[in-house]
Amino acid sequence: MTTSDDGYYAEAVAYPTIGIILLGGISDKIHRNPLHTSAGIAYTGLNDVVEARTRVCIGTGTPSGSINGEHVEYSESSRSPFYVLDKYSKVIFKNLGLKPENHSLSFTSSNIGILSGSSDAGAAAIGTDIEVLSGGGVPKFELEADLRAISESAGRSFYGGLSITWVRDGEVTTERVLDESAFNDYGILGCRFNVARNPSDRIHENVVKSPDYKKRIDSTQRKASLLMKKAEDADIEGIFDLAHEDTREYHRLIESVGVHVITPRMGKLMDYIDGLRKQMWVSYIVTGGSNVFIVARKRDLSDIMQSVEGLYDGISLLRVAGSSRPISVKLS
């Protein structure tokens, strides 16, 4: 068990994510690099706390870890938080003037109110802790690549707002194209359904088998370029209309290879929103989880929430969130 040494630690919060251009297909189970361009937003609660909170502390003895109070076994797997902590431990200890042979890094992480995307947020929070403890000595693009091994869309939480993860000639880079303030007039209803979600690896492993997968790669590249234009024009509704269309394309593709995410009840809610779109501006996104995210102008949220009552098992009021950030630090 790790014991406290000089009390060095960094604690950060990061926010879960929702896809805008949905990701399906990764390079391998170790590096987890996306095979095509994708995009997404970070989200938090409109009135309530929705976040991942992660503390990395320096101590002596055996490293320890926990997520939501559950012990995490030490592992050298690239998907383990310990892997990325070990990789950057030397630069952290050097920055703090500590001897590597006498110290270790441990972590505790908790998820609060998260519907989906918790692994993105947890990975991003660890990344921010590493940035702080290393004194900014780690290039952000390098750190993000290691965070993707934990969760393939971690860059969305790391950068916050609306971001695009570009895949060009095998090189993967993420950029934020709009910060959270651009979405101030819009809110999200996270409609939850009590069904088991498909593991993301099942989607990633099966979607690449589709004969239409090459078309999907080309389609996401075109959509990302269009998304950039919509971001430059501050066309928020156009951004979510693109996400609405991409939801349909994505799920047609994964269903063609036997992966069904949208249940009949989820489909019923989606059909209702499609009908409502003829009367007012509203949109939806369905990723790989058991949620339907309804996006609307804030002034319309109350009426829409009332009209969809009974079509879901639970609901959360959400908004677009910013980047991961430190909230508590002790470096001396």
Short mmCIF file of C-alpha atoms in Angstrom, two decimals:
data_model
loop_
_atom_site.label_atom_id
_atom_site.label_comp_id
_atom_site.label_asym_id
_atom_site.label_seq_id
_atom_site.Cartn_x
_atom_site.Cartn_y
_atom_site.Cartn_z
CA MET A 1 0.00 0.00 0.00
CA THR A 2 1.30 3.43 -0.89
CA THR A 3 1.76 5.80 2.02
CA SER A 4 1.73 9.57 1.91
CA ASP A 5 5.18 11.10 1.58
CA ASP A 6 5.45 14.87 1.35
CA GLY A 7 1.80 15.25 0.35
CA TYR A 8 2.47 16.01 -3.30
CA TYR A 9 -0.66 15.58 -5.38
CA ALA A 10 -2.77 17.01 -8.19
CA GLU A 11 -6.51 16.62 -8.50
CA ALA A 12 -8.42 17.38 -11.70
CA VAL A 13 -11.93 17.24 -13.06
CA ALA A 14 -12.85 16.29 -16.61
CA TYR A 15 -16.14 15.88 -18.38
CA PRO A 16 -17.65 12.93 -20.23
CA THR A 17 -18.33 13.09 -23.94
CA ILE A 18 -20.95 12.63 -26.63
CA GLY A 19 -20.01 11.90 -30.23
CA ILE A 20 -20.94 14.31 -33.00
CA ILE A 21 -19.26 12.32 -35.77
CA LEU A 22 -19.38 8.88 -34.19
CA LEU A 23 -16.32 6.66 -33.93
CA GLY A 24 -16.29 3.02 -34.95
CA GLY A 25 -13.05 1.15 -35.56
CA ILE A 26 -9.68 1.34 -33.83
CA SER A 27 -6.18 0.29 -34.86
CA ASP A 28 -5.61 -2.33 -32.15
CA LYS A 29 -6.36 -3.07 -28.50
CA ILE A 30 -3.07 -1.61 -27.28
CA HIS A 31 -2.78 1.84 -28.86
CA ARG A 32 -6.52 2.21 -29.68
CA ASN A 33 -5.92 4.81 -32.38
CA PRO A 34 -9.11 5.65 -34.30
CA LEU A 35 -9.24 4.48 -37.91
CA HIS A 36 -11.21 7.48 -39.12
CA THR A 37 -11.83 11.11 -38.24
CA SER A 38 -14.44 11.73 -35.55
CA ALA A 39 -15.75 14.59 -33.42
CA GLY A 40 -17.50 15.12 -30.13
CA ILE A 41 -18.47 17.41 -27.29
CA ALA A 42 -17.76 17.29 -23.58
CA TYR A 43 -20.83 17.63 -21.35
CA THR A 44 -21.77 18.32 -17.76
CA GLY A 45 -24.97 18.95 -15.83
CA LEU A 46 -27.09 21.98 -16.62
CA ASN A 47 -27.72 22.46 -12.90
CA ASP A 48 -26.07 19.44 -11.29
CA VAL A 49 -22.52 18.13 -11.09
CA VAL A 50 -21.62 15.69 -13.86
CA GLU A 51 -17.90 14.97 -13.98
CA ALA A 52 -15.01 12.63 -13.32
CA ARG A 53 -12.72 13.68 -10.47
CA THR A 54 -9.27 12.12 -10.30
CA ARG A 55 -6.40 12.66 -7.88
CA VAL A 56 -2.84 11.49 -8.52
CA CYS A 57 -0.65 11.49 -5.44
CA ILE A 58 3.00 10.72 -4.76
CA GLY A 59 3.91 8.35 -2.00
CA THR A 60 6.22 5.52 -1.03
CA GLY A 61 5.60 1.82 -1.32
CA THR A 62 3.37 -0.07 -3.70
CA PRO A 63 1.19 2.01 -6.05
CA SER A 64 -2.54 1.82 -5.40
CA GLY A 65 -5.60 2.81 -7.36
CA SER A 66 -9.36 2.99 -7.02
CA ILE A 67 -12.31 3.93 -9.22
CA ASN A 68 -15.59 4.78 -7.51
CA GLY A 69 -14.27 3.24 -4.31
CA GLU A 70 -13.38 -0.08 -5.97
CA HIS A 71 -9.78 -1.23 -5.78
CA VAL A 72 -7.91 -1.33 -9.10
CA GLU A 73 -5.15 -3.92 -9.38
CA TYR A 74 -1.76 -2.66 -10.56
CA SER A 75 -1.25 -3.52 -14.22
CA GLU A 76 1.25 -2.73 -16.95
CA SER A 77 -1.47 -2.97 -19.61
CA SER A 78 -1.65 0.14 -21.80
CA ARG A 79 -5.36 0.41 -20.88
CA SER A 80 -4.48 0.77 -17.20
CA PRO A 81 -4.04 4.21 -15.62
CA PHE A 82 -0.89 2.79 -14.03
CA TYR A 83 0.71 2.46 -17.46
CA VAL A 84 0.51 6.14 -18.28
CA LEU A 85 1.49 7.12 -14.72
CA ASP A 86 4.55 4.87 -14.86
CA LYS A 87 5.52 6.24 -18.27
CA TYR A 88 5.63 9.83 -17.03
CA SER A 89 6.82 9.13 -13.48
CA LYS A 90 10.46 10.08 -14.15
CA VAL A 91 9.61 13.50 -15.57
CA ILE A 92 7.23 14.08 -12.65
CA PHE A 93 9.79 13.10 -10.01
CA LYS A 94 12.47 15.17 -11.74
CA ASN A 95 10.21 18.21 -11.75
CA LEU A 96 9.54 17.81 -8.04
CA GLY A 97 13.13 16.99 -7.11
CA LEU A 98 12.29 13.49 -5.87
CA LYS A 99 14.21 10.24 -6.26
CA PRO A 100 12.32 7.78 -8.53
CA GLU A 101 13.56 4.74 -6.65
CA ASN A 102 11.95 6.00 -3.44
CA HIS A 103 8.55 7.07 -4.77
CA SER A 104 5.48 5.85 -6.60
CA LEU A 105 2.33 7.29 -8.14
CA SER A 106 -1.18 6.30 -7.06
CA PHE A 107 -4.63 7.47 -8.08
CA THR A 108 -8.22 7.68 -6.92
CA SER A 109 -11.04 8.47 -9.32
CA SER A 110 -14.78 8.91 -9.00
CA ASN A 111 -17.57 9.48 -11.52
CA ILE A 112 -20.45 11.75 -10.58
CA GLY A 113 -23.70 11.71 -12.53
CA ILE A 114 -22.16 10.42 -15.76
CA LEU A 115 -24.48 8.80 -18.32
CA SER A 116 -21.78 7.64 -20.74
CA GLY A 117 -18.23 8.60 -21.64
CA SER A 118 -16.83 8.11 -18.15
CA SER A 119 -13.62 6.48 -19.39
CA ASP A 120 -12.89 9.50 -21.61
CA ALA A 121 -13.29 11.79 -18.62
CA GLY A 122 -11.26 9.64 -16.24
CA ALA A 123 -8.39 9.40 -18.71
CA ALA A 124 -8.44 13.15 -19.41
CA ALA A 125 -8.38 13.98 -15.69
CA ILE A 126 -5.31 11.79 -15.21
CA GLY A 127 -3.73 13.58 -18.16
CA THR A 128 -4.30 16.95 -16.54
CA ASP A 129 -2.84 15.67 -13.26
CA ILE A 130 0.26 14.55 -15.16
CA GLU A 131 0.54 17.96 -16.85
CA VAL A 132 0.46 19.67 -13.46
CA LEU A 133 2.85 17.30 -11.67
CA SER A 134 5.34 17.38 -14.55
CA GLY A 135 5.37 21.16 -14.62
CA GLY A 136 4.11 21.17 -18.19
CA GLY A 137 7.07 19.07 -19.29
CA VAL A 138 5.02 16.67 -21.42
CA PRO A 139 3.85 17.73 -24.92
CA LYS A 140 0.04 17.65 -25.02
CA PHE A 141 -0.14 15.65 -28.27
CA GLU A 142 2.19 13.00 -26.82
CA LEU A 143 0.18 12.72 -23.63
CA GLU A 144 -3.10 12.50 -25.53
CA ALA A 145 -1.79 9.53 -27.53
CA ASP A 146 -1.21 7.62 -24.29
CA LEU A 147 -4.61 8.64 -22.91
CA ARG A 148 -6.23 7.17 -26.03
CA ALA A 149 -4.87 3.78 -25.00
CA ILE A 150 -7.07 4.07 -21.89
CA SER A 151 -10.05 5.44 -23.83
CA GLU A 152 -10.00 6.02 -27.57
CA SER A 153 -11.94 9.32 -27.41
CA ALA A 154 -10.12 10.80 -24.41
CA GLY A 155 -9.05 13.82 -26.46
CA ARG A 156 -12.65 15.09 -26.44
CA SER A 157 -12.58 15.36 -22.64
CA PHE A 158 -9.01 16.63 -22.59
CA TYR A 159 -9.79 19.60 -24.88
CA GLY A 160 -13.48 20.13 -24.05
CA GLY A 161 -16.10 22.06 -25.97
CA LEU A 162 -16.46 20.77 -29.53
CA SER A 163 -13.39 18.98 -30.82
CA ILE A 164 -12.38 17.04 -33.90
CA THR A 165 -9.97 14.12 -33.80
CA TRP A 166 -8.41 14.05 -37.25
CA VAL A 167 -6.97 10.90 -38.80
CA ARG A 168 -4.72 11.81 -41.71
CA ASP A 169 -2.30 9.31 -43.23
CA GLY A 170 -2.27 7.39 -39.96
CA GLU A 171 -1.49 10.46 -37.84
CA VAL A 172 -4.03 11.23 -35.12
CA THR A 173 -4.46 14.73 -33.71
CA THR A 174 -7.26 16.43 -31.78
CA GLU A 175 -8.17 20.10 -31.94
CA ARG A 176 -10.86 22.07 -30.17
CA VAL A 177 -12.90 24.04 -32.70
CA LEU A 178 -15.43 25.70 -30.37
CA ASP A 179 -15.33 26.28 -26.63
CA GLU A 180 -18.29 25.67 -24.36
CA SER A 181 -19.48 29.30 -24.42
CA ALA A 182 -20.55 28.89 -28.07
CA PHE A 183 -23.30 26.56 -26.84
CA ASN A 184 -24.73 28.78 -24.10
CA ASP A 185 -28.18 28.97 -25.70
CA TYR A 186 -28.57 25.21 -26.01
CA GLY A 187 -29.17 22.34 -23.62
CA ILE A 188 -29.29 18.57 -23.78
CA LEU A 189 -31.79 16.11 -22.35
CA GLY A 190 -29.98 12.87 -21.56
CA CYS A 191 -32.71 10.23 -21.76
CA ARG A 192 -31.58 7.01 -20.08
CA PHE A 193 -32.81 3.49 -20.78
CA ASN A 194 -32.32 0.60 -18.37
CA VAL A 195 -30.75 -1.84 -20.81
CA ALA A 196 -27.29 -3.33 -21.01
CA ARG A 197 -25.00 -1.36 -23.29
CA ASN A 198 -22.83 -2.94 -25.94
CA PRO A 199 -19.13 -2.96 -25.03
CA SER A 200 -17.33 -0.44 -27.22
CA ASP A 201 -14.87 -3.13 -28.34
CA ARG A 202 -17.74 -5.12 -29.84
CA ILE A 203 -18.63 -2.13 -32.02
CA HIS A 204 -15.01 -1.45 -32.97
CA GLU A 205 -14.28 -5.07 -33.84
CA ASN A 206 -17.41 -5.63 -35.94
CA VAL A 207 -17.90 -2.36 -37.82
CA VAL A 208 -14.63 -2.76 -39.74
CA LYS A 209 -16.04 -5.97 -41.26
CA SER A 210 -18.66 -4.03 -43.20
CA PRO A 211 -18.04 -3.79 -46.95
CA ASP A 212 -19.16 -0.15 -46.59
CA TYR A 213 -16.50 0.72 -44.01
CA LYS A 214 -14.28 2.48 -46.55
CA LYS A 215 -17.25 4.67 -47.44
CA ARG A 216 -17.60 5.47 -43.74
CA ILE A 217 -13.97 6.59 -43.55
CA ASP A 218 -14.48 8.91 -46.51
CA SER A 219 -17.81 10.15 -45.15
CA THR A 220 -16.37 11.13 -41.77
CA GLN A 221 -13.59 13.11 -43.41
CA ARG A 222 -16.09 15.09 -45.47
CA LYS A 223 -18.31 15.64 -42.44
CA ALA A 224 -15.38 16.90 -40.37
CA SER A 225 -14.56 19.50 -43.04
CA LEU A 226 -18.23 20.54 -43.06
CA LEU A 227 -18.21 20.66 -39.27
CA MET A 228 -15.23 23.04 -39.35
CA LYS A 229 -17.18 25.35 -41.66
CA LYS A 230 -20.24 25.24 -39.42
CA ALA A 231 -18.04 26.01 -36.40
CA GLU A 232 -16.49 28.99 -38.19
CA ASP A 233 -19.99 30.27 -38.96
CA ALA A 234 -21.16 29.59 -35.36
CA ASP A 235 -23.94 27.45 -36.86
CA ILE A 236 -24.73 25.51 -33.70
CA GLU A 237 -27.96 24.04 -34.99
CA GLY A 238 -26.22 22.96 -38.17
CA ILE A 239 -23.62 21.16 -36.05
CA PHE A 240 -26.28 19.16 -34.25
CA ASP A 241 -28.22 18.52 -37.46
CA LEU A 242 -25.01 16.98 -38.80
CA ALA A 243 -24.80 14.86 -35.63
CA HIS A 244 -28.43 13.79 -36.10
CA GLU A 245 -27.73 12.62 -39.65
CA ASP A 246 -24.52 10.88 -38.53
CA THR A 247 -26.41 9.00 -35.82
CA ARG A 248 -28.62 7.43 -38.47
CA GLU A 249 -25.68 6.60 -40.78
CA TYR A 250 -23.62 5.11 -37.97
CA HIS A 251 -26.35 2.87 -36.62
CA ARG A 252 -27.33 1.61 -40.06
CA LEU A 253 -23.69 0.61 -40.49
CA ILE A 254 -23.20 -1.19 -37.18
CA GLU A 255 -26.58 -2.90 -37.45
CA SER A 256 -25.51 -4.27 -40.83
CA VAL A 257 -22.76 -6.21 -39.02
CA GLY A 258 -25.00 -7.45 -36.22
CA VAL A 259 -24.48 -4.83 -33.49
CA HIS A 260 -27.80 -3.40 -32.33
CA VAL A 261 -27.70 -0.49 -29.89
CA ILE A 262 -31.08 1.16 -30.51
CA THR A 263 -33.83 -0.74 -28.69
CA PRO A 264 -37.51 -0.49 -29.70
CA ARG A 265 -38.16 2.00 -26.88
CA MET A 266 -35.17 4.12 -27.85
CA GLY A 267 -36.38 4.01 -31.45
CA LYS A 268 -39.84 5.14 -30.38
CA LEU A 269 -38.37 8.23 -28.70
CA MET A 270 -36.21 8.96 -31.75
CA ASP A 271 -39.25 8.68 -34.02
CA TYR A 272 -41.13 11.09 -31.77
CA ILE A 273 -38.31 13.64 -32.01
CA ASP A 274 -38.19 13.19 -35.79
CA GLY A 275 -41.87 14.15 -35.84
CA LEU A 276 -41.28 17.07 -33.51
CA ARG A 277 -38.57 18.38 -35.86
CA LYS A 278 -41.33 19.30 -38.31
CA GLN A 279 -42.67 21.80 -35.76
CA MET A 280 -39.53 23.19 -34.09
CA TRP A 281 -35.76 22.91 -34.06
CA VAL A 282 -34.65 19.87 -32.05
CA SER A 283 -32.15 17.11 -32.66
CA TYR A 284 -30.87 13.88 -31.14
CA ILE A 285 -27.70 11.83 -30.89
CA VAL A 286 -27.38 8.14 -30.04
CA THR A 287 -23.85 6.86 -29.51
CA GLY A 288 -22.91 3.32 -28.47
CA GLY A 289 -24.61 3.48 -25.09
CA SER A 290 -28.14 3.16 -23.77
CA ASN A 291 -29.05 6.85 -24.01
CA VAL A 292 -30.83 9.16 -26.42
CA PHE A 293 -29.41 12.69 -26.16
CA ILE A 294 -31.98 15.30 -27.22
CA VAL A 295 -30.51 18.70 -28.12
CA ALA A 296 -32.68 21.83 -28.13
CA ARG A 297 -32.67 25.53 -27.46
CA LYS A 298 -32.69 26.14 -23.71
CA ARG A 299 -35.95 28.02 -23.93
CA ASP A 300 -37.62 24.90 -25.37
CA LEU A 301 -36.17 22.32 -22.96
CA SER A 302 -39.01 22.41 -20.45
CA ASP A 303 -41.73 21.91 -23.07
CA ILE A 304 -39.82 19.12 -24.79
CA MET A 305 -39.09 17.37 -21.50
CA GLN A 306 -42.80 17.45 -20.66
CA SER A 307 -43.77 16.12 -24.10
CA VAL A 308 -41.42 13.11 -23.91
CA GLU A 309 -42.35 12.14 -20.36
CA GLY A 310 -42.81 8.40 -20.06
CA LEU A 311 -40.73 7.57 -23.12
CA TYR A 312 -37.53 6.88 -21.12
CA ASP A 313 -36.42 5.42 -17.78
CA GLY A 314 -34.54 8.46 -16.48
CA ILE A 315 -33.51 11.91 -17.59
CA SER A 316 -30.65 14.35 -16.94
CA LEU A 317 -30.39 18.01 -17.94
CA LEU A 318 -27.02 18.64 -19.55
CA ARG A 319 -24.93 21.31 -21.28
CA VAL A 320 -21.66 21.45 -23.21
CA ALA A 321 -18.63 21.57 -20.91
CA GLY A 322 -15.06 22.84 -21.10
CA SER A 323 -11.68 21.14 -20.95
CA SER A 324 -10.26 19.08 -18.11
CA ARG A 325 -8.75 21.29 -15.40
CA PRO A 326 -6.91 21.07 -12.09
CA ILE A 327 -8.95 21.88 -8.99
CA SER A 328 -6.51 21.14 -6.18
CA VAL A 329 -2.73 20.95 -6.19
CA LYS A 330 0.07 20.56 -3.65
CA LEU A 331 3.59 20.67 -5.05
CA SER A 332 5.59 21.72 -2.03
#
